[in-house]
Short mmCIF file of C-alpha atoms and ligand atoms in Angstrom, two decimals:
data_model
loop_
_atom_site.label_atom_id
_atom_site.label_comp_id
_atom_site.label_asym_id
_atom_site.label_seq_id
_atom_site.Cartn_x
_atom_site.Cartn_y
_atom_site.Cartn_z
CA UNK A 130 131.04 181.90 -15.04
CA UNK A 131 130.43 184.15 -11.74
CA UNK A 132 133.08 185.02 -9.42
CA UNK A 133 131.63 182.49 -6.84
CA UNK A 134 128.47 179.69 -6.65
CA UNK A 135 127.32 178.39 -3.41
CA UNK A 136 128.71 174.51 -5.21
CA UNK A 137 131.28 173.96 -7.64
CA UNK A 138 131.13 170.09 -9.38
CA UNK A 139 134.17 168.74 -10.52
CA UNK A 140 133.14 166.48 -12.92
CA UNK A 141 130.02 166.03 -15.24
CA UNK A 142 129.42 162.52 -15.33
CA UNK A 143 127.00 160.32 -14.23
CA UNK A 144 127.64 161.03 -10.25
CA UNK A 145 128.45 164.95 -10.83
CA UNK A 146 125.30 165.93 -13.10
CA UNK A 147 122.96 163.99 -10.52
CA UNK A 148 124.49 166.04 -7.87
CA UNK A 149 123.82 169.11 -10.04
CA UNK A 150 120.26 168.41 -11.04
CA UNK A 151 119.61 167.89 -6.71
CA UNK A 152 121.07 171.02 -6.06
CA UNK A 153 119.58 173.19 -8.62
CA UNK A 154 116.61 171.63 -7.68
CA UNK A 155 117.22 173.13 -4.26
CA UNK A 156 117.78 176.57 -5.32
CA UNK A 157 121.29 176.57 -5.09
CA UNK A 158 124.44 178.23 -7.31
CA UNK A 159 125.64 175.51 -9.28
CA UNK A 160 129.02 175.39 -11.74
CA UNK A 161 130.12 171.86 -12.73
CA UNK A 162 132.96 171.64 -14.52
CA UNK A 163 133.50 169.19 -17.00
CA UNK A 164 136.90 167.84 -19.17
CA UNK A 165 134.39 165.33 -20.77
CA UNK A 166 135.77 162.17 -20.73
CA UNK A 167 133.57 160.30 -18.83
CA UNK A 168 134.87 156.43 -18.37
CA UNK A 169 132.62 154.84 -20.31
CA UNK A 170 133.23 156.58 -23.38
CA UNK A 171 134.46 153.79 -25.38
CA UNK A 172 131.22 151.60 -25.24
CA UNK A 173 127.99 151.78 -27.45
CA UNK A 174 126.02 151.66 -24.18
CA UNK A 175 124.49 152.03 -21.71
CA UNK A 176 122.96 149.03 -19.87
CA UNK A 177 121.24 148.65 -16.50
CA UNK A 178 120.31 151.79 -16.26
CA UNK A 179 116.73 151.44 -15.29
CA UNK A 180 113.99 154.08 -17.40
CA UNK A 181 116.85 154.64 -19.68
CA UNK A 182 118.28 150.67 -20.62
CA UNK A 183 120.82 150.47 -23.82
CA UNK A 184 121.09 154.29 -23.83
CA UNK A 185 124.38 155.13 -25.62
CA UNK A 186 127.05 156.99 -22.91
CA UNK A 187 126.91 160.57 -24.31
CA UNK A 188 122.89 160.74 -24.48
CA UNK A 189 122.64 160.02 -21.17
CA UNK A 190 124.94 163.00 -20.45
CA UNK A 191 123.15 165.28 -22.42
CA UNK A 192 120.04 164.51 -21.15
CA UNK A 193 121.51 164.79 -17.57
CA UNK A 194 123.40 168.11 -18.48
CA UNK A 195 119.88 169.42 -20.15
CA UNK A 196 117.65 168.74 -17.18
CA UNK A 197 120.65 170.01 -14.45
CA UNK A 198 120.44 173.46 -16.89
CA UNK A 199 116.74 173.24 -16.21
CA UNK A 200 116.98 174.17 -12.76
CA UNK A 201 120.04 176.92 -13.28
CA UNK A 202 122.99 175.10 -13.02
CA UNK A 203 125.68 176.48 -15.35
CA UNK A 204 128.20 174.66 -17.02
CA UNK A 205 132.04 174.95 -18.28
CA UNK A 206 134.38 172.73 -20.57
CA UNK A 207 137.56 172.51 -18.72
CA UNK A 208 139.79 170.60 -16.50
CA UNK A 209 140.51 171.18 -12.71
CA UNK A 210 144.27 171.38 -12.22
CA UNK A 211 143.76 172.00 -8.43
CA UNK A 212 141.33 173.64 -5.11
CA UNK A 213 142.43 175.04 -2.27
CA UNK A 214 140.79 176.38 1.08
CA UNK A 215 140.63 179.83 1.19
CA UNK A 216 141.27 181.37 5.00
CA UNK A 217 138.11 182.64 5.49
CA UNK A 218 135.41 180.03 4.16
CA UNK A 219 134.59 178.27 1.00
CA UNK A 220 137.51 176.79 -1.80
CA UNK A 221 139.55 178.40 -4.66
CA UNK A 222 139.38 176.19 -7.94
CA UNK A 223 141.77 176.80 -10.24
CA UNK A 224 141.67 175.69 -13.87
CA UNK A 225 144.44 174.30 -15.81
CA UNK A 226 144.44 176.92 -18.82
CA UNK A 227 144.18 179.04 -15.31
CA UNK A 228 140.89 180.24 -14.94
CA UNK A 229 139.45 180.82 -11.27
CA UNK A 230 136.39 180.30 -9.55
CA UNK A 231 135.06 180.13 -5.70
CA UNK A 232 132.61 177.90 -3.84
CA UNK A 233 131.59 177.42 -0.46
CA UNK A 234 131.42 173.65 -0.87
CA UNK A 235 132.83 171.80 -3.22
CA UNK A 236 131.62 167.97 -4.92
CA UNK A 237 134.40 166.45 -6.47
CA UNK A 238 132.92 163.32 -9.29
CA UNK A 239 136.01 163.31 -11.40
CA UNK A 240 135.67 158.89 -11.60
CA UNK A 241 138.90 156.84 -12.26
CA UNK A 242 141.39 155.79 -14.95
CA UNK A 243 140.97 151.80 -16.37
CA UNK A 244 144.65 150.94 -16.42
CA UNK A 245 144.99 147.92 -18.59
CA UNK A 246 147.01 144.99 -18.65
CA UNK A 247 149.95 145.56 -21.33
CA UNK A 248 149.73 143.88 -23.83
CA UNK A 249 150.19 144.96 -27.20
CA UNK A 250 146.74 146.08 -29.09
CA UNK A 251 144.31 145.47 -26.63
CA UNK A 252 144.12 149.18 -25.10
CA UNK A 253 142.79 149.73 -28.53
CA UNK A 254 140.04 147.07 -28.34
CA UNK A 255 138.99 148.31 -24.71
CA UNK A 256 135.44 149.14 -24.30
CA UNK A 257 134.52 147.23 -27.81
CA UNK A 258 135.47 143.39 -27.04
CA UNK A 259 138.01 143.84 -24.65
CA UNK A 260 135.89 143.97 -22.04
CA UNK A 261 135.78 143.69 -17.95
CA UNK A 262 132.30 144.07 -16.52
CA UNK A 263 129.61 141.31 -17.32
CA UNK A 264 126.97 143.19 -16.26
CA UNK A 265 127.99 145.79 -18.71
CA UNK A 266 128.86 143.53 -21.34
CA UNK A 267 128.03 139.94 -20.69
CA UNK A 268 124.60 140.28 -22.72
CA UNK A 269 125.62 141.39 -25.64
CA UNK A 270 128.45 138.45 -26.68
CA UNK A 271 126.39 135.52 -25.08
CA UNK A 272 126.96 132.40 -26.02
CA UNK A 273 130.31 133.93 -27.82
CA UNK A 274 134.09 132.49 -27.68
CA UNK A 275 135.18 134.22 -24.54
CA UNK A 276 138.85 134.62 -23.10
CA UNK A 277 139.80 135.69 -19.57
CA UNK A 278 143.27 137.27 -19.52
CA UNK A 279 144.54 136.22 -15.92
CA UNK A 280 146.63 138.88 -14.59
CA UNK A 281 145.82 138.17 -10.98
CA UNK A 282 144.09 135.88 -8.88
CA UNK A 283 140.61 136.97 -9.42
CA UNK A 284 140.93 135.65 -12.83
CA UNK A 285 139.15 132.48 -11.84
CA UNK A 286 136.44 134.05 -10.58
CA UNK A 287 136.22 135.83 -13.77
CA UNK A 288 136.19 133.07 -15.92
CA UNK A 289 133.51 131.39 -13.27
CA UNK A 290 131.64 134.30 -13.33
CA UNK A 291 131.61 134.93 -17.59
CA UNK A 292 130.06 131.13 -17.68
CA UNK A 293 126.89 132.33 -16.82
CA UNK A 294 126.81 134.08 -20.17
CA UNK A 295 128.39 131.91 -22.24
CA UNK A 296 129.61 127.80 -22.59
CA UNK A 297 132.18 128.47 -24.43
CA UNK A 298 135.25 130.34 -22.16
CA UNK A 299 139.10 129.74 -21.90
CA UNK A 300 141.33 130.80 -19.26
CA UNK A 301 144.50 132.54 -20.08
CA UNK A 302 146.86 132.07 -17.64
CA UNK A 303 149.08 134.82 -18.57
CA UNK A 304 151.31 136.67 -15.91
CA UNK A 305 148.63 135.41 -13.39
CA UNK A 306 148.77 132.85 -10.63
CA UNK A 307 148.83 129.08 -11.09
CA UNK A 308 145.20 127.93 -10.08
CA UNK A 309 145.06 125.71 -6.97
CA UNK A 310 143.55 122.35 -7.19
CA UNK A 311 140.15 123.28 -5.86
CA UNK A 312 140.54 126.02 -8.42
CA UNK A 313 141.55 123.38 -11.46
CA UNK A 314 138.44 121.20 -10.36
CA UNK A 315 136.09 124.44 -10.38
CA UNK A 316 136.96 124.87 -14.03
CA UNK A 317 137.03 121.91 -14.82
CA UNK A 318 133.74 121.08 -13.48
CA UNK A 319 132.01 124.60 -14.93
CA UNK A 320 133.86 123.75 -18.90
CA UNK A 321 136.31 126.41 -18.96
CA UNK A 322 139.17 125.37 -20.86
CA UNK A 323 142.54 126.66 -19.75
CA UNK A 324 145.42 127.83 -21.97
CA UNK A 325 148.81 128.30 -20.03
CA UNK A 326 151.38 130.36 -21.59
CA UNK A 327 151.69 134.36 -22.02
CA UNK A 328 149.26 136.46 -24.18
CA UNK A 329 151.70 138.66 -26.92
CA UNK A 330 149.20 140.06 -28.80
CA UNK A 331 145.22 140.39 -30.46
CA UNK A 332 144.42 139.28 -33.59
CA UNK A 333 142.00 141.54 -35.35
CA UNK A 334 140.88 140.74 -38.53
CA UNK A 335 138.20 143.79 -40.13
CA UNK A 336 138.19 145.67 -37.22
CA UNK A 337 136.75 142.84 -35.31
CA UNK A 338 138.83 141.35 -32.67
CA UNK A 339 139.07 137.66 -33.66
CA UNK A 340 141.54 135.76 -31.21
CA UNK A 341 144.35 136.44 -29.11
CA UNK A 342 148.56 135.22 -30.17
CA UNK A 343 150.54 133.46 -27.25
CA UNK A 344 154.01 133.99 -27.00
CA UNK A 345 154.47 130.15 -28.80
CA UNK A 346 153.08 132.10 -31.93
CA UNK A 347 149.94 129.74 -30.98
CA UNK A 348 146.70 131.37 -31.70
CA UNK A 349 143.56 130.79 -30.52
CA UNK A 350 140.26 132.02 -32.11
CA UNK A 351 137.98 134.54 -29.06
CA UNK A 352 135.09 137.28 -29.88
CA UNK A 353 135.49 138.80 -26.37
CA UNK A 354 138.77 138.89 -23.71
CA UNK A 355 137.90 140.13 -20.21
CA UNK A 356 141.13 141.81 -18.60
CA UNK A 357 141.00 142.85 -14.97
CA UNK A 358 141.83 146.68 -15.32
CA UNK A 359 143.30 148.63 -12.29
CA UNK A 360 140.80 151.24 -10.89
CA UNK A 361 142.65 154.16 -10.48
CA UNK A 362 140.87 157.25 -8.68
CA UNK A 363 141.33 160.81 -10.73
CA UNK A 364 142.16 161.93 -7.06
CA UNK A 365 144.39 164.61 -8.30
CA UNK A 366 142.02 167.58 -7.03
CA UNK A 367 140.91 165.83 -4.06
CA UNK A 368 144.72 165.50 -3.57
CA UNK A 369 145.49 168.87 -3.84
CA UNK A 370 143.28 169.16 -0.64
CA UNK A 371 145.06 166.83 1.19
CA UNK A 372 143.27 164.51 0.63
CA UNK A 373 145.58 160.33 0.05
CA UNK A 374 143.87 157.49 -1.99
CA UNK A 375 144.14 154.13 0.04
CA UNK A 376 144.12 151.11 -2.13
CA UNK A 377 141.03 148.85 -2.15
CA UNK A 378 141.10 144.92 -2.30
CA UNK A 379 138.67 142.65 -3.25
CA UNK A 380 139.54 138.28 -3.13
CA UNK A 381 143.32 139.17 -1.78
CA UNK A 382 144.00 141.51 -4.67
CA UNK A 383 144.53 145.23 -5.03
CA UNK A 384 142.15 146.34 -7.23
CA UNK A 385 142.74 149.71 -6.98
CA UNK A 386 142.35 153.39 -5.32
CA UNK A 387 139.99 155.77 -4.25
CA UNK A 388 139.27 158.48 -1.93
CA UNK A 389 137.77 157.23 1.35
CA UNK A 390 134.56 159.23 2.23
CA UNK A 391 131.62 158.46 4.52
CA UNK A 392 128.37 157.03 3.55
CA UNK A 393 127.15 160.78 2.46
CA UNK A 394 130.28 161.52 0.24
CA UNK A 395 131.98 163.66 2.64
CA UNK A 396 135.84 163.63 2.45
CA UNK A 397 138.17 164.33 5.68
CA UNK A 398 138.23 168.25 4.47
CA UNK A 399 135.03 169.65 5.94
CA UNK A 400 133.35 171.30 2.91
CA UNK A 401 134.45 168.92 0.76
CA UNK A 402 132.05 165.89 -0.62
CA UNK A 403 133.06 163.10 -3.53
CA UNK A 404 130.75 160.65 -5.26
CA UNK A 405 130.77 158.13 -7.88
CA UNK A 406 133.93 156.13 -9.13
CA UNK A 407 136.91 158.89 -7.62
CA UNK A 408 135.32 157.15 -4.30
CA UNK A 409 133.77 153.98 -5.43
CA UNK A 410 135.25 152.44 -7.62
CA UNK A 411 132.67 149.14 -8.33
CA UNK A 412 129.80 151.48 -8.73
CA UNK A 413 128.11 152.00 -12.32
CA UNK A 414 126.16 154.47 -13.92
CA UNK A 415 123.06 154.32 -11.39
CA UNK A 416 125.14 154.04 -8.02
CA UNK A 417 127.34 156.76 -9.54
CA UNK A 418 124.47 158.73 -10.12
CA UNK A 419 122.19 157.92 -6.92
CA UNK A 420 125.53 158.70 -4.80
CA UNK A 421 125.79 162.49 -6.67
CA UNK A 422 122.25 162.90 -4.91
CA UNK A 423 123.39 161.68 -1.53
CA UNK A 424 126.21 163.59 -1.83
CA UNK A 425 123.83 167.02 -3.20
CA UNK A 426 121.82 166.36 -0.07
CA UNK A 427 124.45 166.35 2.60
CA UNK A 428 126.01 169.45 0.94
CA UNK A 429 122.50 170.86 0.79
CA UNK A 430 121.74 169.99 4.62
CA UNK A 431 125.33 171.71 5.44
CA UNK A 432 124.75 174.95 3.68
CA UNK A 433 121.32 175.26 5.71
CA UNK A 434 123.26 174.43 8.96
CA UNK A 435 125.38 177.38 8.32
CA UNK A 436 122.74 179.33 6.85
CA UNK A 437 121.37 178.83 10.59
CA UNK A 438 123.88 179.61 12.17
CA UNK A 439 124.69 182.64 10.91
CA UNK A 440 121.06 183.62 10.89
CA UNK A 441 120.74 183.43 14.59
CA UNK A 442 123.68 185.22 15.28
CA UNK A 443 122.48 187.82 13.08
CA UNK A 444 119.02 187.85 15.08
CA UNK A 445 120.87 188.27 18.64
CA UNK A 446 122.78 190.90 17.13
C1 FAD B 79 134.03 150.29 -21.18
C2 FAD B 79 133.10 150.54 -20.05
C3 FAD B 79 131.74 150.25 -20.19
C4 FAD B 79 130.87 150.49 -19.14
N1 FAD B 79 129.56 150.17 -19.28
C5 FAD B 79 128.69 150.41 -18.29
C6 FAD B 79 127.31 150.04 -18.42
O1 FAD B 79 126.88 149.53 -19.45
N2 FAD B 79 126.49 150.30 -17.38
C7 FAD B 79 126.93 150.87 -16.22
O2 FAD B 79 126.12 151.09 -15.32
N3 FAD B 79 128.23 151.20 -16.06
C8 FAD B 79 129.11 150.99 -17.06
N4 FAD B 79 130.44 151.32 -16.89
C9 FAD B 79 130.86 151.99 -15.64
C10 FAD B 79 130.61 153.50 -15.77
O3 FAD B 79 131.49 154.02 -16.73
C11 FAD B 79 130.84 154.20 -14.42
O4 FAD B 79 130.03 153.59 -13.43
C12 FAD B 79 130.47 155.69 -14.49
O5 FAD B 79 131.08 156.32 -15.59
C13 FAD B 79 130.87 156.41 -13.19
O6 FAD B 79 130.39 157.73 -13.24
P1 FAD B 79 131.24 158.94 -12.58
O7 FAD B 79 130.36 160.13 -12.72
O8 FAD B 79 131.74 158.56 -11.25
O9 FAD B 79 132.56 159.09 -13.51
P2 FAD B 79 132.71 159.42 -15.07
O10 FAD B 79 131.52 158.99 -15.83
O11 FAD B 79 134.02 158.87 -15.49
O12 FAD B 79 132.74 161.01 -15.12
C14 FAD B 79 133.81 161.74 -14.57
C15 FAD B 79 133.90 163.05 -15.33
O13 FAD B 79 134.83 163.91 -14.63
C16 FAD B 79 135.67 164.50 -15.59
N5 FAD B 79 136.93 164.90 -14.93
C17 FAD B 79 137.92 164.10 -14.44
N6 FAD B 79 138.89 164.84 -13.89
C18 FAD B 79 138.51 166.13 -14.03
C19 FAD B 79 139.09 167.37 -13.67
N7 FAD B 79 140.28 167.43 -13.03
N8 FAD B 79 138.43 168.53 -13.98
C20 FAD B 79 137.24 168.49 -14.63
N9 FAD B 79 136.63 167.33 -14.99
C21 FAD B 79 137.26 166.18 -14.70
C22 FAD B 79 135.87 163.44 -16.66
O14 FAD B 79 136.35 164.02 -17.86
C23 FAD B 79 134.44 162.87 -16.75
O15 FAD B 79 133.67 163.59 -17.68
C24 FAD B 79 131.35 151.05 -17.92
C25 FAD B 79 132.70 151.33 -17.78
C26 FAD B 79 133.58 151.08 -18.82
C27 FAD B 79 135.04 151.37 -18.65
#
């Protein structure tokens, strides 16, 4: 690691090893670190990922993190504890077993935190057949028992949603809202069956989940439960700029947080860029990735504008 790089990436997922491949591409000093725990850990795979379809996570990355090395950008394990502006130009990031390094820009991609509804067993399940993303998921437990844990009121448009994969779906009303009318006649209308009373607990039967327990000590036989999990921005480091996560809400729910940036990825702190999920928080792996090149090209264009600048000056003496 060298005392300073033109770009430090915080975070090597999807949206921060893009950014890294761009900007070694470009000739540009390039450190990303990485605490390796990118969100989709949990699952087998990889889908919609065009070129690469049904990829499991972690090959992706280390295909990403061998072609970024290809062009010169280094690499460290390690987790940012904070960044700070120094008073002349360019950031101070500090490590949190408290090693040091300086950039004059800095791309933050450190994604968000799935905060799951809590309920006892199912964090355990997440990523395997607790799921929340259809597009993610959807194909591979078609035509499958499927339960919707309602915890708020997108939950019907869940359940209406996870019908186009599979006949067979039942509402769980849960801790979420009573369904209106035009709601009722929605689901009734689409099949989906609806099961009032709270969720206690998953039954899972050898190491399969099999069917969830209601608090009657009822239980009803499921292969899948979709959960609407809170998106949660790791905006600590983008934070420690100054920068405040605003919540997002989609159908009259919070969904979430992230860090607001423009269409580029820059942040309020000039200098300062964030892609993927820490800014948004519906993109997957190919928007997180295609907005760690927008984000690489902005920071590229800046660094030229500068590179100008001082150029000029240097001309008229
Ligand atoms: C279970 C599950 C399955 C999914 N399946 C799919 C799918 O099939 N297809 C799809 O397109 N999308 C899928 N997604 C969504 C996908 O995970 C995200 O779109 C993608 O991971 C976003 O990429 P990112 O680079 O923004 O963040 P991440 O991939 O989460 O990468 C962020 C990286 O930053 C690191 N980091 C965080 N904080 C710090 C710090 N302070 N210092 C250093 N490093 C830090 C993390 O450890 C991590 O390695 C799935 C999500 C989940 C939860």
């Amino acid at each position: 690691m060298q005392q300073r790089y033109d770009v430090v990436i915080v975070g090597g997922g999807a949206a921060g090893l893009s950014g890294a491949l761009a900007l070694g591409r470009a000739r540009r000093s390039v450190l990303v670190i990485d605490a390796g725990e990118p969100r989709n850990a949990p699952a087998s795979h990889v889908h919609n990922y065009l070129g690469r379809e049904s990829t499991p996570p972690g090959e992706l990355l280390t295909i990403g993190r061998g072609e970024a090395a290809g062009y010169g950008a280094e690499f460290v394990e390690g987790r940012v504890a904070s960044a700070e502006k120094l008073p002349e130009q360019g950031f101070r990031v500090v490590t949190e077993d408290g090693r040091t390094v300086e950039a004059r820009r800095l791309l933050v991609t450190t994604g968000l935190v799935d905060e799951l509804p809590p309920v006892p067993g199912l964090a355990a399940r997440w990523g395997r057949e607790v799921l929340h993303c259809p597009y993610c998921h959807g194909h591979e437990v078609a035509d499958r028992p499927i339960g919707v844990l309602a915890t708020g009121p997108l939950a019907v448009h869940q359940a209406l949603m996870w019908r186009q994969w599979s006949d067979d779906v039942t509402l769980f009303l849960h801790t979420g809202p009573e369904p209106t009318e035009e709601e009722y006649e929605q689901l009734a209308a689409r099949g989906v069956a609806v099961v009032d009373g709270e969720v206690t607990g998953l039954e899972v039967a050898d190491d399969r989940f099999t069917g969830v327990t209601l608090a009657s000590g009822r239980v009803v036989p499921r292969e899948a439960l979709v959960v609407q999990a809170r998106f949660v921005a790791r905006s600590a480091v983008l934070e420690s700029l100054g920068l405040k996560p605003v919540a997002q809400e989609m159908g009259g729910a919070v969904i979430g947080s992230y860090i607001p940036t423009d269409p580029t990825g820059a942040t309020e702190v000039p200098g300062v860029w964030a892609a993927g999920n820490v800014t948004r928080l519906t993109e997957q792996v190919i928007g997180a990735a295609a907005s760690g090149l927008m984000a690489a090209g902005a920071v590229n264009g800046d660094l030229t504008v500068e590179e100008t600048r001082l150029a000029v000056a240097a001309r008229r003496g």
